[in-house]
mmCIF file with all atom_site columns, C-alpha atoms in Angstrom:
data_model
loop_
_atom_site.group_PDB
_atom_site.id
_atom_site.type_symbol
_atom_site.label_atom_id
_atom_site.label_alt_id
_atom_site.label_comp_id
_atom_site.label_asym_id
_atom_site.label_entity_id
_atom_site.label_seq_id
_atom_site.pdbx_PDB_ins_code
_atom_site.Cartn_x
_atom_site.Cartn_y
_atom_site.Cartn_z
_atom_site.occupancy
_atom_site.B_iso_or_equiv
_atom_site.pdbx_formal_charge
_atom_site.auth_seq_id
_atom_site.auth_comp_id
_atom_site.auth_asym_id
_atom_site.auth_atom_id
_atom_site.pdbx_PDB_model_num
ATOM 1   C CA . MET A 1 1   ? -0.709  -171.825 -201.061 1.00 0.00 ? 98  MET A CA 1
ATOM 2   C CA . LEU A 1 2   ? -4.296  -171.793 -199.970 1.00 0.00 ? 99  LEU A CA 1
ATOM 3   C CA . TYR A 1 3   ? -5.497  -170.221 -196.707 1.00 0.00 ? 100 TYR A CA 1
ATOM 4   C CA . LYS A 1 4   ? -5.670  -173.510 -194.915 1.00 0.00 ? 101 LYS A CA 1
ATOM 5   C CA . GLU A 1 5   ? -2.186  -174.509 -196.002 1.00 0.00 ? 102 GLU A CA 1
ATOM 6   C CA . TYR A 1 6   ? -0.912  -171.179 -194.546 1.00 0.00 ? 103 TYR A CA 1
ATOM 7   C CA . ALA A 1 7   ? -2.884  -171.740 -191.550 1.00 0.00 ? 104 ALA A CA 1
ATOM 8   C CA . ASN A 1 8   ? -1.611  -175.202 -190.844 1.00 0.00 ? 105 ASN A CA 1
ATOM 9   C CA . LYS A 1 9   ? 2.015   -174.089 -191.486 1.00 0.00 ? 106 LYS A CA 1
ATOM 10  C CA . VAL A 1 10  ? 1.613   -171.123 -188.884 1.00 0.00 ? 107 VAL A CA 1
ATOM 11  C CA . LEU A 1 11  ? 0.105   -173.513 -186.329 1.00 0.00 ? 108 LEU A CA 1
ATOM 12  C CA . ASP A 1 12  ? 2.951   -175.930 -186.785 1.00 0.00 ? 109 ASP A CA 1
ATOM 13  C CA . GLU A 1 13  ? 5.477   -173.035 -186.305 1.00 0.00 ? 110 GLU A CA 1
ATOM 14  C CA . LEU A 1 14  ? 3.651   -171.873 -183.100 1.00 0.00 ? 111 LEU A CA 1
ATOM 15  C CA . ARG A 1 15  ? 3.412   -175.452 -181.741 1.00 0.00 ? 112 ARG A CA 1
ATOM 16  C CA . HIS A 1 16  ? 7.260   -175.643 -182.226 1.00 0.00 ? 113 HIS A CA 1
ATOM 17  C CA . THR A 1 17  ? 8.097   -172.478 -180.538 1.00 0.00 ? 114 THR A CA 1
ATOM 18  C CA . LEU A 1 18  ? 5.806   -172.769 -177.697 1.00 0.00 ? 115 LEU A CA 1
ATOM 19  C CA . THR A 1 19  ? 6.652   -176.248 -176.688 1.00 0.00 ? 116 THR A CA 1
ATOM 20  C CA . ALA A 1 20  ? 10.321  -175.582 -176.829 1.00 0.00 ? 117 ALA A CA 1
ATOM 21  C CA . VAL A 1 21  ? 9.945   -172.852 -174.094 1.00 0.00 ? 118 VAL A CA 1
ATOM 22  C CA . ASP A 1 22  ? 11.926  -174.236 -170.893 1.00 0.00 ? 119 ASP A CA 1
ATOM 23  C CA . GLN A 1 23  ? 9.368   -175.383 -168.328 1.00 0.00 ? 120 GLN A CA 1
ATOM 24  C CA . GLU A 1 24  ? 11.495  -174.027 -165.461 1.00 0.00 ? 121 GLU A CA 1
ATOM 25  C CA . SER A 1 25  ? 11.797  -170.646 -167.026 1.00 0.00 ? 122 SER A CA 1
ATOM 26  C CA . ALA A 1 26  ? 8.015   -170.481 -167.490 1.00 0.00 ? 123 ALA A CA 1
ATOM 27  C CA . LYS A 1 27  ? 7.452   -171.566 -163.915 1.00 0.00 ? 124 LYS A CA 1
ATOM 28  C CA . THR A 1 28  ? 9.916   -168.837 -162.634 1.00 0.00 ? 125 THR A CA 1
ATOM 29  C CA . PHE A 1 29  ? 8.249   -166.152 -164.819 1.00 0.00 ? 126 PHE A CA 1
ATOM 30  C CA . VAL A 1 30  ? 4.816   -167.042 -163.342 1.00 0.00 ? 127 VAL A CA 1
ATOM 31  C CA . ASN A 1 31  ? 6.293   -167.028 -159.731 1.00 0.00 ? 128 ASN A CA 1
ATOM 32  C CA . LEU A 1 32  ? 7.766   -163.678 -160.211 1.00 0.00 ? 129 LEU A CA 1
ATOM 33  C CA . VAL A 1 33  ? 4.546   -162.178 -161.525 1.00 0.00 ? 130 VAL A CA 1
ATOM 34  C CA . GLU A 1 34  ? 2.663   -163.829 -158.573 1.00 0.00 ? 131 GLU A CA 1
ATOM 35  C CA . GLU A 1 35  ? 5.124   -162.417 -156.034 1.00 0.00 ? 132 GLU A CA 1
ATOM 36  C CA . ALA A 1 36  ? 5.403   -158.836 -157.390 1.00 0.00 ? 133 ALA A CA 1
ATOM 37  C CA . ASP A 1 37  ? 3.840   -155.939 -155.668 1.00 0.00 ? 134 ASP A CA 1
ATOM 38  C CA . GLU A 1 38  ? 3.358   -154.375 -159.077 1.00 0.00 ? 135 GLU A CA 1
ATOM 39  C CA . VAL A 1 39  ? 4.066   -155.617 -162.628 1.00 0.00 ? 136 VAL A CA 1
ATOM 40  C CA . PHE A 1 40  ? 5.470   -153.075 -165.132 1.00 0.00 ? 137 PHE A CA 1
ATOM 41  C CA . CYS A 1 41  ? 5.198   -154.145 -168.872 1.00 0.00 ? 138 CYS A CA 1
ATOM 42  C CA . ALA A 1 42  ? 7.542   -152.874 -171.686 1.00 0.00 ? 139 ALA A CA 1
ATOM 43  C CA . GLY A 1 43  ? 8.110   -153.519 -175.288 1.00 0.00 ? 140 GLY A CA 1
ATOM 44  C CA . ALA A 1 44  ? 8.704   -151.800 -178.567 1.00 0.00 ? 141 ALA A CA 1
ATOM 45  C CA . GLY A 1 45  ? 6.660   -152.113 -181.892 1.00 0.00 ? 142 GLY A CA 1
ATOM 46  C CA . ARG A 1 46  ? 4.514   -155.285 -182.092 1.00 0.00 ? 143 ARG A CA 1
ATOM 47  C CA . SER A 1 47  ? 6.106   -156.736 -179.015 1.00 0.00 ? 144 SER A CA 1
ATOM 48  C CA . GLY A 1 48  ? 4.794   -153.684 -177.198 1.00 0.00 ? 145 GLY A CA 1
ATOM 49  C CA . PHE A 1 49  ? 1.377   -154.434 -178.387 1.00 0.00 ? 146 PHE A CA 1
ATOM 50  C CA . GLN A 1 50  ? 1.662   -157.940 -176.971 1.00 0.00 ? 147 GLN A CA 1
ATOM 51  C CA . VAL A 1 51  ? 2.960   -156.944 -173.644 1.00 0.00 ? 148 VAL A CA 1
ATOM 52  C CA . LYS A 1 52  ? 0.116   -154.373 -173.335 1.00 0.00 ? 149 LYS A CA 1
ATOM 53  C CA . GLY A 1 53  ? -2.401  -157.251 -173.768 1.00 0.00 ? 150 GLY A CA 1
ATOM 54  C CA . PHE A 1 54  ? -0.588  -158.995 -170.860 1.00 0.00 ? 151 PHE A CA 1
ATOM 55  C CA . ALA A 1 55  ? -0.753  -155.889 -168.751 1.00 0.00 ? 152 ALA A CA 1
ATOM 56  C CA . MET A 1 56  ? -4.475  -155.811 -169.381 1.00 0.00 ? 153 MET A CA 1
ATOM 57  C CA . ARG A 1 57  ? -5.077  -159.491 -168.363 1.00 0.00 ? 154 ARG A CA 1
ATOM 58  C CA . LEU A 1 58  ? -3.008  -159.016 -165.201 1.00 0.00 ? 155 LEU A CA 1
ATOM 59  C CA . MET A 1 59  ? -5.478  -156.020 -164.375 1.00 0.00 ? 156 MET A CA 1
ATOM 60  C CA . HIS A 1 60  ? -8.464  -158.334 -165.052 1.00 0.00 ? 157 HIS A CA 1
ATOM 61  C CA . MET A 1 61  ? -6.936  -160.668 -162.386 1.00 0.00 ? 158 MET A CA 1
ATOM 62  C CA . GLY A 1 62  ? -6.813  -157.824 -159.857 1.00 0.00 ? 159 GLY A CA 1
ATOM 63  C CA . ILE A 1 63  ? -2.850  -157.480 -160.114 1.00 0.00 ? 160 ILE A CA 1
ATOM 64  C CA . SER A 1 64  ? -1.572  -153.935 -160.222 1.00 0.00 ? 161 SER A CA 1
ATOM 65  C CA . SER A 1 65  ? -0.049  -153.672 -163.699 1.00 0.00 ? 162 SER A CA 1
ATOM 66  C CA . TYR A 1 66  ? 1.236   -150.803 -165.686 1.00 0.00 ? 163 TYR A CA 1
ATOM 67  C CA . VAL A 1 67  ? 2.638   -150.078 -169.268 1.00 0.00 ? 164 VAL A CA 1
ATOM 68  C CA . VAL A 1 68  ? 5.941   -148.313 -169.143 1.00 0.00 ? 165 VAL A CA 1
ATOM 69  C CA . GLY A 1 69  ? 5.697   -144.938 -170.920 1.00 0.00 ? 166 GLY A CA 1
ATOM 70  C CA . GLU A 1 70  ? 2.077   -144.312 -170.204 1.00 0.00 ? 167 GLU A CA 1
ATOM 71  C CA . THR A 1 71  ? 1.302   -141.106 -168.329 1.00 0.00 ? 168 THR A CA 1
ATOM 72  C CA . CYS A 1 72  ? -0.381  -142.791 -165.457 1.00 0.00 ? 169 CYS A CA 1
ATOM 73  C CA . THR A 1 73  ? 2.421   -145.257 -164.843 1.00 0.00 ? 170 THR A CA 1
ATOM 74  C CA . PRO A 1 74  ? 4.062   -144.803 -161.416 1.00 0.00 ? 171 PRO A CA 1
ATOM 75  C CA . ASN A 1 75  ? 7.708   -145.416 -160.477 1.00 0.00 ? 172 ASN A CA 1
ATOM 76  C CA . ILE A 1 76  ? 9.088   -148.857 -160.051 1.00 0.00 ? 173 ILE A CA 1
ATOM 77  C CA . LYS A 1 77  ? 10.635  -149.775 -156.752 1.00 0.00 ? 174 LYS A CA 1
ATOM 78  C CA . GLU A 1 78  ? 11.797  -152.780 -154.723 1.00 0.00 ? 175 GLU A CA 1
ATOM 79  C CA . GLY A 1 79  ? 9.036   -155.516 -154.920 1.00 0.00 ? 176 GLY A CA 1
ATOM 80  C CA . GLY A 1 80  ? 8.104   -154.542 -158.407 1.00 0.00 ? 177 GLY A CA 1
ATOM 81  C CA . LEU A 1 81  ? 8.657   -156.660 -161.556 1.00 0.00 ? 178 LEU A CA 1
ATOM 82  C CA . LEU A 1 82  ? 9.499   -155.370 -165.036 1.00 0.00 ? 179 LEU A CA 1
ATOM 83  C CA . VAL A 1 83  ? 8.384   -157.599 -167.997 1.00 0.00 ? 180 VAL A CA 1
ATOM 84  C CA . ILE A 1 84  ? 10.286  -156.851 -171.046 1.00 0.00 ? 181 ILE A CA 1
ATOM 85  C CA . CYS A 1 85  ? 9.305   -158.255 -174.552 1.00 0.00 ? 182 CYS A CA 1
ATOM 86  C CA . SER A 1 86  ? 12.173  -157.915 -176.930 1.00 0.00 ? 183 SER A CA 1
ATOM 87  C CA . GLY A 1 87  ? 13.278  -160.369 -179.594 1.00 0.00 ? 184 GLY A CA 1
ATOM 88  C CA . SER A 1 88  ? 16.763  -158.941 -179.770 1.00 0.00 ? 185 SER A CA 1
ATOM 89  C CA . GLY A 1 89  ? 17.087  -158.091 -176.145 1.00 0.00 ? 186 GLY A CA 1
ATOM 90  C CA . GLU A 1 90  ? 19.114  -154.931 -177.180 1.00 0.00 ? 187 GLU A CA 1
ATOM 91  C CA . THR A 1 91  ? 16.468  -152.208 -177.882 1.00 0.00 ? 188 THR A CA 1
ATOM 92  C CA . LYS A 1 92  ? 18.206  -149.225 -176.155 1.00 0.00 ? 189 LYS A CA 1
ATOM 93  C CA . SER A 1 93  ? 15.120  -147.956 -174.433 1.00 0.00 ? 190 SER A CA 1
ATOM 94  C CA . LEU A 1 94  ? 14.282  -151.284 -172.969 1.00 0.00 ? 191 LEU A CA 1
ATOM 95  C CA . VAL A 1 95  ? 17.959  -151.806 -171.967 1.00 0.00 ? 192 VAL A CA 1
ATOM 96  C CA . ASN A 1 96  ? 17.649  -148.428 -170.014 1.00 0.00 ? 193 ASN A CA 1
ATOM 97  C CA . HIS A 1 97  ? 14.348  -149.654 -168.404 1.00 0.00 ? 194 HIS A CA 1
ATOM 98  C CA . ALA A 1 98  ? 16.035  -152.825 -167.197 1.00 0.00 ? 195 ALA A CA 1
ATOM 99  C CA . LYS A 1 99  ? 19.001  -150.953 -165.753 1.00 0.00 ? 196 LYS A CA 1
ATOM 100 C CA . LYS A 1 100 ? 16.696  -148.547 -163.917 1.00 0.00 ? 197 LYS A CA 1
ATOM 101 C CA . ALA A 1 101 ? 14.617  -151.459 -162.486 1.00 0.00 ? 198 ALA A CA 1
ATOM 102 C CA . LYS A 1 102 ? 17.695  -153.289 -161.241 1.00 0.00 ? 199 LYS A CA 1
ATOM 103 C CA . GLU A 1 103 ? 18.955  -149.770 -159.837 1.00 0.00 ? 200 GLU A CA 1
ATOM 104 C CA . MET A 1 104 ? 15.743  -149.702 -157.900 1.00 0.00 ? 201 MET A CA 1
ATOM 105 C CA . ASN A 1 105 ? 16.085  -153.424 -156.659 1.00 0.00 ? 202 ASN A CA 1
ATOM 106 C CA . ALA A 1 106 ? 13.120  -154.389 -158.780 1.00 0.00 ? 203 ALA A CA 1
ATOM 107 C CA . LYS A 1 107 ? 13.047  -157.828 -160.592 1.00 0.00 ? 204 LYS A CA 1
ATOM 108 C CA . VAL A 1 108 ? 13.308  -158.092 -164.366 1.00 0.00 ? 205 VAL A CA 1
ATOM 109 C CA . ALA A 1 109 ? 11.877  -160.809 -166.607 1.00 0.00 ? 206 ALA A CA 1
ATOM 110 C CA . ILE A 1 110 ? 12.460  -160.860 -170.455 1.00 0.00 ? 207 ILE A CA 1
ATOM 111 C CA . ILE A 1 111 ? 10.783  -162.793 -173.217 1.00 0.00 ? 208 ILE A CA 1
ATOM 112 C CA . THR A 1 112 ? 13.303  -162.861 -175.981 1.00 0.00 ? 209 THR A CA 1
ATOM 113 C CA . ILE A 1 113 ? 15.017  -164.832 -178.762 1.00 0.00 ? 210 ILE A CA 1
ATOM 114 C CA . ASN A 1 114 ? 18.313  -163.881 -177.524 1.00 0.00 ? 211 ASN A CA 1
ATOM 115 C CA . PRO A 1 115 ? 19.234  -165.352 -174.080 1.00 0.00 ? 212 PRO A CA 1
ATOM 116 C CA . LYS A 1 116 ? 22.729  -163.748 -174.387 1.00 0.00 ? 213 LYS A CA 1
ATOM 117 C CA . SER A 1 117 ? 21.509  -160.204 -174.815 1.00 0.00 ? 214 SER A CA 1
ATOM 118 C CA . THR A 1 118 ? 22.188  -157.194 -172.755 1.00 0.00 ? 215 THR A CA 1
ATOM 119 C CA . ILE A 1 119 ? 18.645  -157.257 -171.087 1.00 0.00 ? 216 ILE A CA 1
ATOM 120 C CA . ALA A 1 120 ? 19.016  -161.037 -170.600 1.00 0.00 ? 217 ALA A CA 1
ATOM 121 C CA . SER A 1 121 ? 22.201  -160.548 -168.562 1.00 0.00 ? 218 SER A CA 1
ATOM 122 C CA . LEU A 1 122 ? 20.252  -158.110 -166.298 1.00 0.00 ? 219 LEU A CA 1
ATOM 123 C CA . ALA A 1 123 ? 17.183  -160.368 -165.898 1.00 0.00 ? 220 ALA A CA 1
ATOM 124 C CA . ASP A 1 124 ? 16.017  -162.626 -163.178 1.00 0.00 ? 221 ASP A CA 1
ATOM 125 C CA . VAL A 1 125 ? 14.342  -164.871 -165.529 1.00 0.00 ? 222 VAL A CA 1
ATOM 126 C CA . VAL A 1 126 ? 14.884  -165.280 -169.352 1.00 0.00 ? 223 VAL A CA 1
ATOM 127 C CA . VAL A 1 127 ? 12.141  -166.922 -171.362 1.00 0.00 ? 224 VAL A CA 1
ATOM 128 C CA . GLU A 1 128 ? 13.524  -167.933 -174.584 1.00 0.00 ? 225 GLU A CA 1
ATOM 129 C CA . ILE A 1 129 ? 11.301  -168.025 -177.643 1.00 0.00 ? 226 ILE A CA 1
ATOM 130 C CA . SER A 1 130 ? 13.052  -169.958 -180.473 1.00 0.00 ? 227 SER A CA 1
ATOM 131 C CA . ALA A 1 131 ? 11.885  -167.995 -183.482 1.00 0.00 ? 228 ALA A CA 1
ATOM 132 C CA . PRO A 1 132 ? 13.646  -165.931 -186.093 1.00 0.00 ? 229 PRO A CA 1
ATOM 133 C CA . SER A 1 133 ? 13.732  -162.223 -186.329 1.00 0.00 ? 230 SER A CA 1
ATOM 134 C CA . PRO A 1 134 ? 15.617  -159.651 -188.541 1.00 0.00 ? 231 PRO A CA 1
ATOM 135 C CA . LYS A 1 135 ? 16.566  -157.748 -185.349 1.00 0.00 ? 232 LYS A CA 1
ATOM 136 C CA . SER A 1 136 ? 18.329  -160.623 -183.578 1.00 0.00 ? 233 SER A CA 1
ATOM 137 C CA . GLU A 1 137 ? 21.609  -162.375 -184.361 1.00 0.00 ? 234 GLU A CA 1
ATOM 138 C CA . LYS A 1 138 ? 20.325  -165.446 -182.797 1.00 0.00 ? 235 LYS A CA 1
ATOM 139 C CA . GLN A 1 139 ? 17.615  -166.780 -185.165 1.00 0.00 ? 236 GLN A CA 1
ATOM 140 C CA . GLY A 1 140 ? 15.940  -169.529 -183.266 1.00 0.00 ? 237 GLY A CA 1
ATOM 141 C CA . ASP A 1 141 ? 15.788  -173.028 -184.465 1.00 0.00 ? 238 ASP A CA 1
ATOM 142 C CA . VAL A 1 142 ? 12.826  -172.794 -186.850 1.00 0.00 ? 239 VAL A CA 1
ATOM 143 C CA . VAL A 1 143 ? 12.567  -171.203 -190.306 1.00 0.00 ? 240 VAL A CA 1
ATOM 144 C CA . SER A 1 144 ? 9.230   -169.324 -190.517 1.00 0.00 ? 241 SER A CA 1
ATOM 145 C CA . ILE A 1 145 ? 7.188   -168.677 -193.653 1.00 0.00 ? 242 ILE A CA 1
ATOM 146 C CA . GLN A 1 146 ? 5.916   -165.560 -191.880 1.00 0.00 ? 243 GLN A CA 1
ATOM 147 C CA . PRO A 1 147 ? 7.341   -162.127 -192.378 1.00 0.00 ? 244 PRO A CA 1
ATOM 148 C CA . MET A 1 148 ? 9.907   -160.424 -190.256 1.00 0.00 ? 245 MET A CA 1
ATOM 149 C CA . GLY A 1 149 ? 9.334   -161.269 -186.433 1.00 0.00 ? 246 GLY A CA 1
ATOM 150 C CA . SER A 1 150 ? 5.750   -162.366 -186.578 1.00 0.00 ? 247 SER A CA 1
ATOM 151 C CA . LEU A 1 151 ? 6.452   -165.725 -185.260 1.00 0.00 ? 248 LEU A CA 1
ATOM 152 C CA . PHE A 1 152 ? 8.168   -164.316 -182.240 1.00 0.00 ? 249 PHE A CA 1
ATOM 153 C CA . GLU A 1 153 ? 5.558   -161.727 -181.615 1.00 0.00 ? 250 GLU A CA 1
ATOM 154 C CA . GLN A 1 154 ? 2.650   -164.285 -181.852 1.00 0.00 ? 251 GLN A CA 1
ATOM 155 C CA . SER A 1 155 ? 4.498   -166.723 -179.610 1.00 0.00 ? 252 SER A CA 1
ATOM 156 C CA . GLU A 1 156 ? 5.285   -164.172 -176.895 1.00 0.00 ? 253 GLU A CA 1
ATOM 157 C CA . GLY A 1 157 ? 1.707   -163.274 -176.865 1.00 0.00 ? 254 GLY A CA 1
ATOM 158 C CA . ILE A 1 158 ? 0.479   -166.784 -176.441 1.00 0.00 ? 255 ILE A CA 1
ATOM 159 C CA . PHE A 1 159 ? 3.204   -167.545 -173.867 1.00 0.00 ? 256 PHE A CA 1
ATOM 160 C CA . MET A 1 160 ? 1.902   -164.655 -171.673 1.00 0.00 ? 257 MET A CA 1
ATOM 161 C CA . ASP A 1 161 ? -1.694  -165.820 -172.185 1.00 0.00 ? 258 ASP A CA 1
ATOM 162 C CA . ILE A 1 162 ? -0.619  -169.269 -170.938 1.00 0.00 ? 259 ILE A CA 1
ATOM 163 C CA . ALA A 1 163 ? 1.177   -167.596 -167.944 1.00 0.00 ? 260 ALA A CA 1
ATOM 164 C CA . ILE A 1 164 ? -2.141  -165.891 -167.298 1.00 0.00 ? 261 ILE A CA 1
ATOM 165 C CA . MET A 1 165 ? -3.940  -169.233 -167.379 1.00 0.00 ? 262 MET A CA 1
ATOM 166 C CA . MET A 1 166 ? -1.329  -170.786 -164.859 1.00 0.00 ? 263 MET A CA 1
ATOM 167 C CA . LEU A 1 167 ? -1.979  -167.729 -162.590 1.00 0.00 ? 264 LEU A CA 1
ATOM 168 C CA . MET A 1 168 ? -5.597  -168.244 -162.891 1.00 0.00 ? 265 MET A CA 1
ATOM 169 C CA . GLU A 1 169 ? -5.337  -171.833 -161.831 1.00 0.00 ? 266 GLU A CA 1
ATOM 170 C CA . ARG A 1 170 ? -3.127  -170.894 -158.834 1.00 0.00 ? 267 ARG A CA 1
ATOM 171 C CA . LYS A 1 171 ? -5.608  -168.283 -157.709 1.00 0.00 ? 268 LYS A CA 1
ATOM 172 C CA . ASN A 1 172 ? -8.769  -170.333 -158.496 1.00 0.00 ? 269 ASN A CA 1
ATOM 173 C CA . MET A 1 173 ? -9.998  -167.732 -160.974 1.00 0.00 ? 270 MET A CA 1
ATOM 174 C CA . THR A 1 174 ? -12.161 -168.097 -163.989 1.00 0.00 ? 271 THR A CA 1
ATOM 175 C CA . SER A 1 175 ? -12.891 -165.920 -166.901 1.00 0.00 ? 272 SER A CA 1
ATOM 176 C CA . ASP A 1 176 ? -16.315 -164.993 -165.220 1.00 0.00 ? 273 ASP A CA 1
ATOM 177 C CA . THR A 1 177 ? -14.490 -163.882 -162.048 1.00 0.00 ? 274 THR A CA 1
ATOM 178 C CA . MET A 1 178 ? -12.090 -161.850 -164.212 1.00 0.00 ? 275 MET A CA 1
ATOM 179 C CA . PHE A 1 179 ? -14.837 -160.297 -166.326 1.00 0.00 ? 276 PHE A CA 1
ATOM 180 C CA . GLY A 1 180 ? -15.850 -158.268 -163.333 1.00 0.00 ? 277 GLY A CA 1
ATOM 181 C CA . ARG A 1 181 ? -12.954 -155.945 -163.959 1.00 0.00 ? 278 ARG A CA 1
ATOM 182 C CA . HIS A 1 182 ? -13.527 -155.663 -167.669 1.00 0.00 ? 279 HIS A CA 1
ATOM 183 C CA . ALA A 1 183 ? -13.833 -152.135 -168.900 1.00 0.00 ? 280 ALA A CA 1
ATOM 184 C CA . ASN A 1 184 ? -17.322 -150.689 -168.782 1.00 0.00 ? 281 ASN A CA 1
ATOM 185 C CA . MET A 1 185 ? -16.691 -147.425 -170.428 1.00 0.00 ? 282 MET A CA 1
ATOM 186 C CA . GLU A 1 186 ? -16.257 -148.592 -173.967 1.00 0.00 ? 283 GLU A CA 1
#
């Protein structure tokens, strides 16, 4: 295939997964982020990279956000929200994070392929991304030409960017107002 053929196929896959996300789950996810005192973000591998980008955008909005596992991340407590990105919903370290969050009376949100996973059973909201992954028994309802879990990882990142856009609208923010918090020690 030529580059443009690959590009069009990938865009079709993304259109399918992103438009299949349940509207109420997306709304609940955004509500939980907006209501949280602090947002803690966790994921492993490429999902971890995606959720770090979400934490950064929350910071740009002036929302207290942290990446679980970083040395400057405080403890989670009641009023906090843990956002987990996990295709399988079974990654042991992330299951432990979810259990700790619930133990502290914090909320948990998961973006996953598997709405019947251990983490999903602990979550206050489950955002299901219907994409295949070699780590999940549930494979979504689209066959991807992309390797491994790429479609899920791309979709979760774009979903979180859309959630940021929804928050920006609610808070009457623009890219210009957010840019004031952009790093200046680069």
